[in-house]
mmCIF file of C-alpha atoms in Angstrom:
data_model
loop_
_atom_site.group_PDB
_atom_site.id
_atom_site.type_symbol
_atom_site.label_atom_id
_atom_site.label_comp_id
_atom_site.label_asym_id
_atom_site.label_seq_id
_atom_site.Cartn_x
_atom_site.Cartn_y
_atom_site.Cartn_z
ATOM 1 C CA UNK A 1 -7.444 -14.920 3.478
ATOM 2 C CA UNK A 2 -4.875 -14.011 6.326
ATOM 3 C CA UNK A 3 -4.542 -10.097 7.060
ATOM 4 C CA UNK A 4 -1.496 -8.293 6.110
ATOM 5 C CA UNK A 5 -0.093 -5.731 7.819
ATOM 6 C CA UNK A 6 -0.423 -2.055 6.467
ATOM 7 C CA UNK A 7 -3.438 -2.164 4.591
ATOM 8 C CA UNK A 8 -4.783 1.222 3.709
ATOM 9 C CA UNK A 9 -8.021 1.082 5.460
ATOM 10 C CA UNK A 10 -5.781 -0.437 8.633
ATOM 11 C CA UNK A 11 -3.561 2.171 8.426
ATOM 12 C CA UNK A 12 -6.153 5.374 8.278
ATOM 13 C CA UNK A 13 -9.336 3.952 9.745
ATOM 14 C CA UNK A 14 -10.809 7.231 9.862
ATOM 15 C CA UNK A 15 -10.672 7.422 6.020
ATOM 16 C CA UNK A 16 -11.601 3.827 5.081
ATOM 17 C CA UNK A 17 -15.107 5.166 3.356
ATOM 18 C CA UNK A 18 -13.370 7.693 1.455
ATOM 19 C CA UNK A 19 -10.657 5.012 0.480
ATOM 20 C CA UNK A 20 -13.233 2.846 -0.516
ATOM 21 C CA UNK A 21 -15.385 5.588 -2.447
ATOM 22 C CA UNK A 22 -12.110 6.979 -4.476
ATOM 23 C CA UNK A 23 -11.345 3.297 -5.170
ATOM 24 C CA UNK A 24 -15.001 3.102 -6.770
ATOM 25 C CA UNK A 25 -15.036 6.895 -8.766
ATOM 26 C CA UNK A 26 -11.581 7.880 -9.454
ATOM 27 C CA UNK A 27 -9.259 5.704 -11.931
ATOM 28 C CA UNK A 28 -6.001 7.579 -10.800
ATOM 29 C CA UNK A 29 -6.578 6.410 -7.347
ATOM 30 C CA UNK A 30 -7.852 3.026 -7.785
ATOM 31 C CA UNK A 31 -4.263 2.240 -9.909
ATOM 32 C CA UNK A 32 -2.260 3.756 -7.088
ATOM 33 C CA UNK A 33 -4.040 1.540 -4.574
ATOM 34 C CA UNK A 34 -3.580 -1.336 -6.473
ATOM 35 C CA UNK A 35 -0.274 -0.675 -7.059
ATOM 36 C CA UNK A 36 0.413 -0.228 -3.357
ATOM 37 C CA UNK A 37 -1.955 -3.358 -2.188
ATOM 38 C CA UNK A 38 0.558 -5.446 -4.555
ATOM 39 C CA UNK A 39 3.629 -3.790 -3.340
ATOM 40 C CA UNK A 40 2.327 -4.560 0.069
ATOM 41 C CA UNK A 41 1.847 -8.054 -0.689
ATOM 42 C CA UNK A 42 5.411 -8.841 -1.864
ATOM 43 C CA UNK A 43 6.826 -7.071 1.248
ATOM 44 C CA UNK A 44 4.448 -9.008 3.444
ATOM 45 C CA UNK A 45 5.364 -12.351 2.468
ATOM 46 C CA UNK A 46 9.246 -11.310 2.063
ATOM 47 C CA UNK A 47 9.077 -10.275 5.681
ATOM 48 C CA UNK A 48 7.493 -13.576 6.774
ATOM 49 C CA UNK A 49 9.559 -15.376 4.871
ATOM 50 C CA UNK A 50 6.809 -16.844 2.481
ATOM 51 C CA UNK A 51 8.763 -15.342 -0.497
ATOM 52 C CA UNK A 52 12.275 -13.890 0.616
ATOM 53 C CA UNK A 53 13.961 -11.230 -1.062
ATOM 54 C CA UNK A 54 17.414 -10.279 -0.918
ATOM 55 C CA UNK A 55 18.147 -7.041 1.288
ATOM 56 C CA UNK A 56 18.089 -4.754 -1.226
ATOM 57 C CA UNK A 57 15.202 -5.858 -2.945
ATOM 58 C CA UNK A 58 13.406 -5.696 0.498
ATOM 59 C CA UNK A 59 14.407 -2.158 0.997
ATOM 60 C CA UNK A 60 13.703 -1.012 -2.301
ATOM 61 C CA UNK A 61 9.886 -2.468 -2.219
ATOM 62 C CA UNK A 62 10.118 -0.873 1.407
ATOM 63 C CA UNK A 63 10.788 2.580 -0.356
ATOM 64 C CA UNK A 64 8.014 1.908 -3.070
ATOM 65 C CA UNK A 65 5.355 1.102 -0.353
ATOM 66 C CA UNK A 66 5.834 4.196 1.420
ATOM 67 C CA UNK A 67 6.208 6.397 -1.715
ATOM 68 C CA UNK A 68 2.571 4.914 -2.954
ATOM 69 C CA UNK A 69 1.356 5.426 0.708
ATOM 70 C CA UNK A 70 2.357 9.274 0.694
ATOM 71 C CA UNK A 71 0.813 9.888 -2.518
ATOM 72 C CA UNK A 72 -2.311 7.851 -1.550
ATOM 73 C CA UNK A 73 -2.601 10.120 1.535
ATOM 74 C CA UNK A 74 -2.116 13.152 -0.355
ATOM 75 C CA UNK A 75 -5.185 12.623 -2.170
ATOM 76 C CA UNK A 76 -7.038 11.613 0.566
ATOM 77 C CA UNK A 77 -6.273 14.533 2.028
ATOM 78 C CA UNK A 78 -7.895 16.764 -0.543
#
């Protein structure tokens, strides 16, 4: 499996343990993290031309990724 940029634990290495724990213990966090991972994978594949998207779709996916990351970070910051 190749490394996909913007994975949560890579972007927040100081919170990697908390990310892992919340994925296991908090269903809401786990759902958001899974959604983030899926969107991040789509963006990565589009950016590397493995599964290109048109510019509007890619921009929408990037914005969705940012929204999800902000929401996840808020939960991690509690």
